[in-house]
Structure formats: C-alpha cells, structure tokens
PDB file of C-alpha atoms in Angstrom:
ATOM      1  CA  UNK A 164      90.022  68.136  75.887  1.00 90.00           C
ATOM      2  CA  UNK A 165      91.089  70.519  78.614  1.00 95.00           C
ATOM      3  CA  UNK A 166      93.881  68.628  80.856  1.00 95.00           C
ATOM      4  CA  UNK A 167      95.079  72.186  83.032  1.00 98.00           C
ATOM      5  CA  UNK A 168      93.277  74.940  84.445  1.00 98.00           C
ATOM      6  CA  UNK A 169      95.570  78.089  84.502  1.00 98.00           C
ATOM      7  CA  UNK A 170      94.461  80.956  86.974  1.00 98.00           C
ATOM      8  CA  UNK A 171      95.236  84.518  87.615  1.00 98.00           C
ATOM      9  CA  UNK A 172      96.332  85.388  90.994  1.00 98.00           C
ATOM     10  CA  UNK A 173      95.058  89.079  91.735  1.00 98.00           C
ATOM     11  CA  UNK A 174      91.674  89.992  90.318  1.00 97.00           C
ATOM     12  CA  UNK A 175      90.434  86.121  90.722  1.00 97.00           C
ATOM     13  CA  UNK A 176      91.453  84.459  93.461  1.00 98.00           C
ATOM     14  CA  UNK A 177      92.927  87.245  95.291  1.00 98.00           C
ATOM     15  CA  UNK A 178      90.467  90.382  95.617  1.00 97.00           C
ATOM     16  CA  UNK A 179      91.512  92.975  97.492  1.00 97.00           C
ATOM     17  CA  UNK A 180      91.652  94.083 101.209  1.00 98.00           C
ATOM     18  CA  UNK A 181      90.452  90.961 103.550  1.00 97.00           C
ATOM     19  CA  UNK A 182      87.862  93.299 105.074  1.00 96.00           C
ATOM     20  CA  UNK A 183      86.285  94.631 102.757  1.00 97.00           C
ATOM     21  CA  UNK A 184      87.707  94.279  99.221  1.00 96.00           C
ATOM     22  CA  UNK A 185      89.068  97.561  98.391  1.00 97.00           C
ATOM     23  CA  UNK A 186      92.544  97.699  97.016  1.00 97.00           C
ATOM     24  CA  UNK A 187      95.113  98.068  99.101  1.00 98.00           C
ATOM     25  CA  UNK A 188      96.641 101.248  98.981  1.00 98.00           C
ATOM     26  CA  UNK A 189      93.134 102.389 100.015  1.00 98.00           C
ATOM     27  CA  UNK A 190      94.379 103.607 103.233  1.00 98.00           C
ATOM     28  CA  UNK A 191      97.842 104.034 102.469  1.00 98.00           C
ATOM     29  CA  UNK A 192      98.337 107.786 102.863  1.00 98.00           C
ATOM     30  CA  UNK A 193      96.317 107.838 105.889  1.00 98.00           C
ATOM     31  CA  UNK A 194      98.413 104.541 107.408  1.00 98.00           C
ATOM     32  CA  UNK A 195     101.423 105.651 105.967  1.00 98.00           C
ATOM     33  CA  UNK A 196     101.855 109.063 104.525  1.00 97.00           C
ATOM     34  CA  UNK A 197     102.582 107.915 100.990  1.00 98.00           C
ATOM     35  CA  UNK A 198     100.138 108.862  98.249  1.00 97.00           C
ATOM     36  CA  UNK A 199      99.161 105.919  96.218  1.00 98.00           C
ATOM     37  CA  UNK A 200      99.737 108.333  92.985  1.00 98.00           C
ATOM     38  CA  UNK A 201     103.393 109.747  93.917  1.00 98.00           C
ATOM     39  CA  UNK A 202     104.045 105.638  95.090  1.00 98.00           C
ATOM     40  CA  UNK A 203     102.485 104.492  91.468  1.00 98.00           C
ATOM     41  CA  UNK A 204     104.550 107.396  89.221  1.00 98.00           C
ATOM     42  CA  UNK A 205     107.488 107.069  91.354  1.00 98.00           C
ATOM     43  CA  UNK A 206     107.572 103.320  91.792  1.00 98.00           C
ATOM     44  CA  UNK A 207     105.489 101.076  90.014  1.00 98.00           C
ATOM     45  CA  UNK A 208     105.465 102.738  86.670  1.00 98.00           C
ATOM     46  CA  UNK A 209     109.049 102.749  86.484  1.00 97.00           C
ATOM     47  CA  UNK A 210     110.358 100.003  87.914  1.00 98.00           C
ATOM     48  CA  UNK A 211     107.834  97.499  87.889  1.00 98.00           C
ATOM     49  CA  UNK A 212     108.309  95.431  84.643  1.00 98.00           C
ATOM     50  CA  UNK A 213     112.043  94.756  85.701  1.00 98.00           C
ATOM     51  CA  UNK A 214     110.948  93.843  89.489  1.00 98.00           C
ATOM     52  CA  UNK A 215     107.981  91.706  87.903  1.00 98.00           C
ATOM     53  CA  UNK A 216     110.185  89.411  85.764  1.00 98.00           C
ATOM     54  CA  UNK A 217     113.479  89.343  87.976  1.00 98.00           C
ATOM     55  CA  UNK A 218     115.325  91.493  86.770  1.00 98.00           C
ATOM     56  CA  UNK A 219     115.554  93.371  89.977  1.00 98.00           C
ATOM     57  CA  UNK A 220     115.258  92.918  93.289  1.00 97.00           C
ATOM     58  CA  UNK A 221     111.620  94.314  95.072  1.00 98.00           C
ATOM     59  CA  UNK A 222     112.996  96.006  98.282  1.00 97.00           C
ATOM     60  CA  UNK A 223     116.357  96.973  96.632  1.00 96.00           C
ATOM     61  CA  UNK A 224     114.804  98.833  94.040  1.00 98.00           C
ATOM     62  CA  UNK A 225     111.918 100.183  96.256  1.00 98.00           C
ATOM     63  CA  UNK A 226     114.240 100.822  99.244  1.00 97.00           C
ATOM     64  CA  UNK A 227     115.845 104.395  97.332  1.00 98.00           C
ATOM     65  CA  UNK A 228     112.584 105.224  96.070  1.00 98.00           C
ATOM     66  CA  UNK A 229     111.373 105.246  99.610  1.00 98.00           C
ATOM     67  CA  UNK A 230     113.753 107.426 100.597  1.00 97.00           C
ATOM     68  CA  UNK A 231     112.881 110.233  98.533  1.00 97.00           C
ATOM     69  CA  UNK A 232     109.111 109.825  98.726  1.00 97.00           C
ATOM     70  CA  UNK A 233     108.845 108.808 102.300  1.00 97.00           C
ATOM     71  CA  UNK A 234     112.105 108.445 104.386  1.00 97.00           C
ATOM     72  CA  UNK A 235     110.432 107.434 107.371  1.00 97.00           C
ATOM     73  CA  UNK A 236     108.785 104.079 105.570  1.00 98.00           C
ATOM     74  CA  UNK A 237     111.143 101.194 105.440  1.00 97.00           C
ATOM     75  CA  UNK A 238     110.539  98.715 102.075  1.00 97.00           C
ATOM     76  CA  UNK A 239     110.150  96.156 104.224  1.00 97.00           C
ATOM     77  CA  UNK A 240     107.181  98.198 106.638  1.00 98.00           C
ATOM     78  CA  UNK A 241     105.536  99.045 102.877  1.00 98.00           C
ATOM     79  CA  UNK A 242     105.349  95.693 101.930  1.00 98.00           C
ATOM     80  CA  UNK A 243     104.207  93.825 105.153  1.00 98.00           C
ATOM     81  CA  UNK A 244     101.384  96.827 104.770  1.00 98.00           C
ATOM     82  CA  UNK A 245     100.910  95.805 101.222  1.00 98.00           C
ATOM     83  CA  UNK A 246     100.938  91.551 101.774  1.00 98.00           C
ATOM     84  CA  UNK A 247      98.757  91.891 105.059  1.00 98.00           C
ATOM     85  CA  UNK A 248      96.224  94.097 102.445  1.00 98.00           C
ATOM     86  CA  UNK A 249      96.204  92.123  99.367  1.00 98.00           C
ATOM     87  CA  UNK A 250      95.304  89.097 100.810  1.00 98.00           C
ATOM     88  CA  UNK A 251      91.188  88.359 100.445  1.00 98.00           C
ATOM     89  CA  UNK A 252      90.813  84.949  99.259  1.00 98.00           C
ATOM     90  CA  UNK A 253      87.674  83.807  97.287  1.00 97.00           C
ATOM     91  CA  UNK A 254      85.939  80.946  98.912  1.00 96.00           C
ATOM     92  CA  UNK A 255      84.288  80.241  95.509  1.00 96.00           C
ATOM     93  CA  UNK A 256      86.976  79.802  93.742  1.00 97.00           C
ATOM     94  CA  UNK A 257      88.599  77.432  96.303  1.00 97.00           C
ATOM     95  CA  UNK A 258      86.592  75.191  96.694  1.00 97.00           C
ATOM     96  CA  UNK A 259      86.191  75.050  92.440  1.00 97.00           C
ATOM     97  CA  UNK A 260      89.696  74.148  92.372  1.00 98.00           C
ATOM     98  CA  UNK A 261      89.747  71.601  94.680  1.00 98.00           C
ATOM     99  CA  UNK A 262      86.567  69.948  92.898  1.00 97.00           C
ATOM    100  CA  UNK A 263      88.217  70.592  89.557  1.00 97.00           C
ATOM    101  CA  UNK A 264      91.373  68.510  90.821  1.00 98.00           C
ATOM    102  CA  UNK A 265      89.018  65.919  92.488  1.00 97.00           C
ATOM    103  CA  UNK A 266      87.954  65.225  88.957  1.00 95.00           C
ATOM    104  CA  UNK A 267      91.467  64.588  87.708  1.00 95.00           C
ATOM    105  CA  UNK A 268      91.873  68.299  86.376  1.00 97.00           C
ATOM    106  CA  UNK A 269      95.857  70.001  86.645  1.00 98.00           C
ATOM    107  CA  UNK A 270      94.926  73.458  88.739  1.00 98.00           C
ATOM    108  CA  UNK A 271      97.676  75.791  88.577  1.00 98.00           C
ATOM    109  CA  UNK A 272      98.403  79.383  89.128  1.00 98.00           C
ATOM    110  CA  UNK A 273      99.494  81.853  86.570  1.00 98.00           C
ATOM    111  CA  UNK A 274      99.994  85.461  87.653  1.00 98.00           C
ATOM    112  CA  UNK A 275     102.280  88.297  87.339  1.00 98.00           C
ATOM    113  CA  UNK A 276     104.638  88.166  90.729  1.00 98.00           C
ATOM    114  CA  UNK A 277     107.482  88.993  92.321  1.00 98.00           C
ATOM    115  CA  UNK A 278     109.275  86.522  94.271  1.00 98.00           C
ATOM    116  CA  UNK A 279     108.943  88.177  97.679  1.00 98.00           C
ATOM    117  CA  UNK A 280     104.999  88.043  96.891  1.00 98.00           C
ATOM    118  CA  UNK A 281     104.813  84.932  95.595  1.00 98.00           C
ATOM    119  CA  UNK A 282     106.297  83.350  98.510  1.00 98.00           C
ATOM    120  CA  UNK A 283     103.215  85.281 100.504  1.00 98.00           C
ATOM    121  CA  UNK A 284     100.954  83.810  98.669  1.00 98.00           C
ATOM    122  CA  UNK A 285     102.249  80.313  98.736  1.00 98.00           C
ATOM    123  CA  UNK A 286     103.108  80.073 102.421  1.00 97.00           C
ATOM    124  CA  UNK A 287     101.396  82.575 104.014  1.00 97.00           C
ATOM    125  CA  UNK A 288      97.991  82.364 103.074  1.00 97.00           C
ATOM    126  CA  UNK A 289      99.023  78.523 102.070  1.00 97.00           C
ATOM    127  CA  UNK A 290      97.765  78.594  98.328  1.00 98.00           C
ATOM    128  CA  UNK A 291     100.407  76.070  97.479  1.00 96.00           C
ATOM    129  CA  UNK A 292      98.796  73.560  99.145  1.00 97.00           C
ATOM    130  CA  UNK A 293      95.438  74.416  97.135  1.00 98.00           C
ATOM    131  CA  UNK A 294      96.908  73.598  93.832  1.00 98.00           C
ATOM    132  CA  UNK A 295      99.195  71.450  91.825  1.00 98.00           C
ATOM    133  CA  UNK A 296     101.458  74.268  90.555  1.00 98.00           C
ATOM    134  CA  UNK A 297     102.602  78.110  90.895  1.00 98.00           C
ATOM    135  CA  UNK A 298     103.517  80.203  87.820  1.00 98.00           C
ATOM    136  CA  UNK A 299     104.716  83.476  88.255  1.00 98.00           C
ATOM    137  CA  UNK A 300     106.500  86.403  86.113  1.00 98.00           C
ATOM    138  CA  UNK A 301     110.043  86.502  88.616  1.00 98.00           C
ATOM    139  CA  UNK A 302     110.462  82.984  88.091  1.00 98.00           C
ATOM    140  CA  UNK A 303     109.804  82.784  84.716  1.00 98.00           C
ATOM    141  CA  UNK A 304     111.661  85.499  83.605  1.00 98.00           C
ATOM    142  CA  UNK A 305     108.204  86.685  81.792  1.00 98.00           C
ATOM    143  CA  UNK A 306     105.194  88.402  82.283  1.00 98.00           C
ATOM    144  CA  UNK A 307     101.795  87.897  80.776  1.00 98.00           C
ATOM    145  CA  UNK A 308     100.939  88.897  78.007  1.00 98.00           C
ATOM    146  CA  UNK A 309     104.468  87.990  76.702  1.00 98.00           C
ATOM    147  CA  UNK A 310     104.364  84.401  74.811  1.00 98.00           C
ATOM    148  CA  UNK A 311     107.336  83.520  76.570  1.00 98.00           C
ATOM    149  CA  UNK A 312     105.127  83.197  79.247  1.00 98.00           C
ATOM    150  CA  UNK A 313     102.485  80.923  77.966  1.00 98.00           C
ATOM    151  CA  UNK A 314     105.117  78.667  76.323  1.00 98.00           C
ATOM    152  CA  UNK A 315     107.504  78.202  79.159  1.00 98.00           C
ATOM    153  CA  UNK A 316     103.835  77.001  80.909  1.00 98.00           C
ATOM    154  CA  UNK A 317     103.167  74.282  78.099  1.00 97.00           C
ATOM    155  CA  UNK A 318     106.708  73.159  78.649  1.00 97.00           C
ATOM    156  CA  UNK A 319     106.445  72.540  81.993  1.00 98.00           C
ATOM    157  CA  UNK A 320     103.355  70.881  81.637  1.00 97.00           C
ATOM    158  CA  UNK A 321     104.389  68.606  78.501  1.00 96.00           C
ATOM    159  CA  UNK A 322     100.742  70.148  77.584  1.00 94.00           C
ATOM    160  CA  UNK A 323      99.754  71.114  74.206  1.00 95.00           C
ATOM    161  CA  UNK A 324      98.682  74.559  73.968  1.00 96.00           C
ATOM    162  CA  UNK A 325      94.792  73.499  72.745  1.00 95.00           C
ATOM    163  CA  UNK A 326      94.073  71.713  76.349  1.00 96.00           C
ATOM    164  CA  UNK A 327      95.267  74.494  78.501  1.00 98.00           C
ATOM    165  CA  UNK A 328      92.845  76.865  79.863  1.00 98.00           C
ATOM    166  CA  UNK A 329      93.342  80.225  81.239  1.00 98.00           C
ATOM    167  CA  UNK A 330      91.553  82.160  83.081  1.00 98.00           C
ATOM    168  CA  UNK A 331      92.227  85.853  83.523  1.00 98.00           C
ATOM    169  CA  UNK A 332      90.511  89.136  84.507  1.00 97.00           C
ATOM    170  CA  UNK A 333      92.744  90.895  81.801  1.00 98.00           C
ATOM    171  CA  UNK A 334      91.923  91.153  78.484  1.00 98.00           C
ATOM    172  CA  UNK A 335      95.206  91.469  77.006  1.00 98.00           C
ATOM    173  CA  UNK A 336      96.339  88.348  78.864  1.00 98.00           C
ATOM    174  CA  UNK A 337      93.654  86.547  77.389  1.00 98.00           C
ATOM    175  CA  UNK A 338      93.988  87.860  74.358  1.00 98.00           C
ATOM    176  CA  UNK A 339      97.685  86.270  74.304  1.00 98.00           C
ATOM    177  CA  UNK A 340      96.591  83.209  75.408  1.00 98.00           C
ATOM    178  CA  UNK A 341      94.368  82.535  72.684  1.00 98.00           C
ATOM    179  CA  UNK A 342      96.584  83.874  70.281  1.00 98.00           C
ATOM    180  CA  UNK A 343      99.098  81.262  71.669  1.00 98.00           C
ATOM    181  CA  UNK A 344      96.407  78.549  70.939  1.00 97.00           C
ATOM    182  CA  UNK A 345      95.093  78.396  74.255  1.00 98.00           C
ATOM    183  CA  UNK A 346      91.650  78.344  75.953  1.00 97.00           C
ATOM    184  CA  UNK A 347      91.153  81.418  77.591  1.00 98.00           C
ATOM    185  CA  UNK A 348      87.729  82.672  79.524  1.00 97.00           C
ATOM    186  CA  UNK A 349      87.777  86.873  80.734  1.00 97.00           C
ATOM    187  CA  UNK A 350      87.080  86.984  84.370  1.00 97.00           C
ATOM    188  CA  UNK A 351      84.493  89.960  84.232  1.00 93.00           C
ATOM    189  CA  UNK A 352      82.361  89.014  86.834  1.00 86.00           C
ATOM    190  CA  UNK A 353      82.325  86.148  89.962  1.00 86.00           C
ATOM    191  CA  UNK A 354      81.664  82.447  88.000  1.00 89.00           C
ATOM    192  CA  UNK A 355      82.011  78.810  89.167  1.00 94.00           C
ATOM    193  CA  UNK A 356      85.104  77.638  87.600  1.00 95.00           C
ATOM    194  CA  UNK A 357      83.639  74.168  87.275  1.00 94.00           C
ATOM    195  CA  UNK A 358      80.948  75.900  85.046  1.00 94.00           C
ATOM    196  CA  UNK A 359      83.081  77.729  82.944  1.00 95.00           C
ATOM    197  CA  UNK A 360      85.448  74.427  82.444  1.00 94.00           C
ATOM    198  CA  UNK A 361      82.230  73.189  81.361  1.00 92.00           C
ATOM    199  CA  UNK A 362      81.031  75.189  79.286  1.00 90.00           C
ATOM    200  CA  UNK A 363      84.426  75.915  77.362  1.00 88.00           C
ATOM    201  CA  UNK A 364      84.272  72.430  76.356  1.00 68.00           C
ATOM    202  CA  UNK A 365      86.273  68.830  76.430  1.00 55.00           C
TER     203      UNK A 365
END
C-alpha cells in the first residue's frame, strides 16, 4: 500500500518559463549577454554536482566564473534572472496533491536543489505550504540517482521502501528508485497524479 507520494521538482511541477514554458536560459544571451553553452561548459558542467549536494556554495562558486565569462553580470543578477524564469507551476498537478493529501496520502517533494533555489521554491512561489515535506540534493548531501538519496527519504519518513512512490521525469532517477525497492512512475507526458497513484496500486 502506497503511504507517500515523492515528486520531482523541475520537469513536473515546475515547467519552464511562466509565460510560455520554454527553459529559461531561452533569452539569456539576448537579456544578458551570456551564452547558455559557454554558461553550461563553464559552469554547470563543472561545478554543478558539488553546488547540487552542498558541497559548495551557488553564488561563491558562480561569482568567479562570472567574471571571466561575463564581468558585467553579478551571481546574484544571474540568478534572480534564473528564479524569476524557472518558475511555471502546473495547476494539474496542484490541485492532485492537495486531493492526494485530502485522502490521507504523505505528498512530498524530491528534487535535485540547491539551497538558494530551494528556498525559491518554498517561499517564493509558496510550494511549502502545498505539501507535507521538501527533499532536496543540498540538504541531503545527495543527489538522485544516488541511493543515499532514496534511503535518507525512507528514514525520514519511518517508510518502508515498497510504499513509497516516486515520480520523476528522469529515467535514471526512476530507475534508482525501483532498484531501491520503490514505486516509481516516468513522467513522459502531463497525467493526473491521482490516476497514476491509482493505477500503480495499494
């Protein structure tokens, strides 16, 4: 019997650019002069991991790249830019949690964050108050698809693994999660989550 519903942050709830969806860094050369590629290589490809699980600090570690790449772009300009563009929130999916906890359901998040992000999400566009817990890579000291991960979850939630259910628009997280004896649905396409709790069983 499933007793939690875990779910993925970016790529589920979170889609995109509130106007229309497109990733963030759509614009971002245009806005800001920094190629999403040079930011990417430069940035998030080598420094990511450690900023991801809190190991380092986001605008200390994106602060010297900055300088090189674009000297006129503070870290904190960049990632008010980012936060205000990563921010469209699925209706859908909403108002599935809330029905989900309604019926006695845990609804948490699980997602691959940074702290400075994570506190974005919770109080700026107020998804802590949408659902019973937040689970994110900084705090844990682990990112999906590391077991660490899943297990310091099922801690938490004095949960065996069988009654947890994840769901995840990346296969390798899944992947993890059901290798870690989870429940685990791939987010491919928009779904009710009351359907797929449904239909993934008791």
């Amino acid at each position: 019997m499933i007793r939690a519903v875990l779910v993925d942050v970016d790529g589920v709830l979170v889609t995109g650019r509130p106007k229309d969806g497109l990733h963030w860094s759509h614009d971002l050369e245009r806005d800001l002069g920094i190629a999403p590629e040079l930011l990417q290589r430069q940035f998030f490809t080598q420094h990511w991991t450690d900023v991801v699980t809190g190991r380092a600090g986001l605008c200390e570690t994106l602060a010297p790249v900055l300088a090189e790449i674009a000297p006129s772009v503070s870290s904190e300009a960049l990632l008010e830019y980012w936060f205000a563009r990563d921010a469209r929130l699925e209706e859908a999916v909403l108002q599935d949690i809330a029905t989900l906890r309604r019926n006695g359901l845990t609804v948490a998040l699980a997602s691959n964050q940074e702290h400075l992000r994570a506190r974005y999400l919770s109080e700026r566009l107020s998804l802590a108050g949408h659902v019973d817990r937040f689970y994110y890579s900084a705090a844990i000291g682990a990112r999906k698809p590391d077991s660490a991960f899943y297990r310091h979850i099922e801690r938490d939630l004095g949960a065996p693994s069988g009654a947890l259910l994840l769901i995840d628009d990346t296969i390798e997280n899944v992947s993890a999660a059901r290798q870690a004896g989870w429940r685990a649905v791939h987010w491919t396409t928009p779904r009710r989550l009351v359907d797929i709790v449904a239909e993934t069983g008791e």
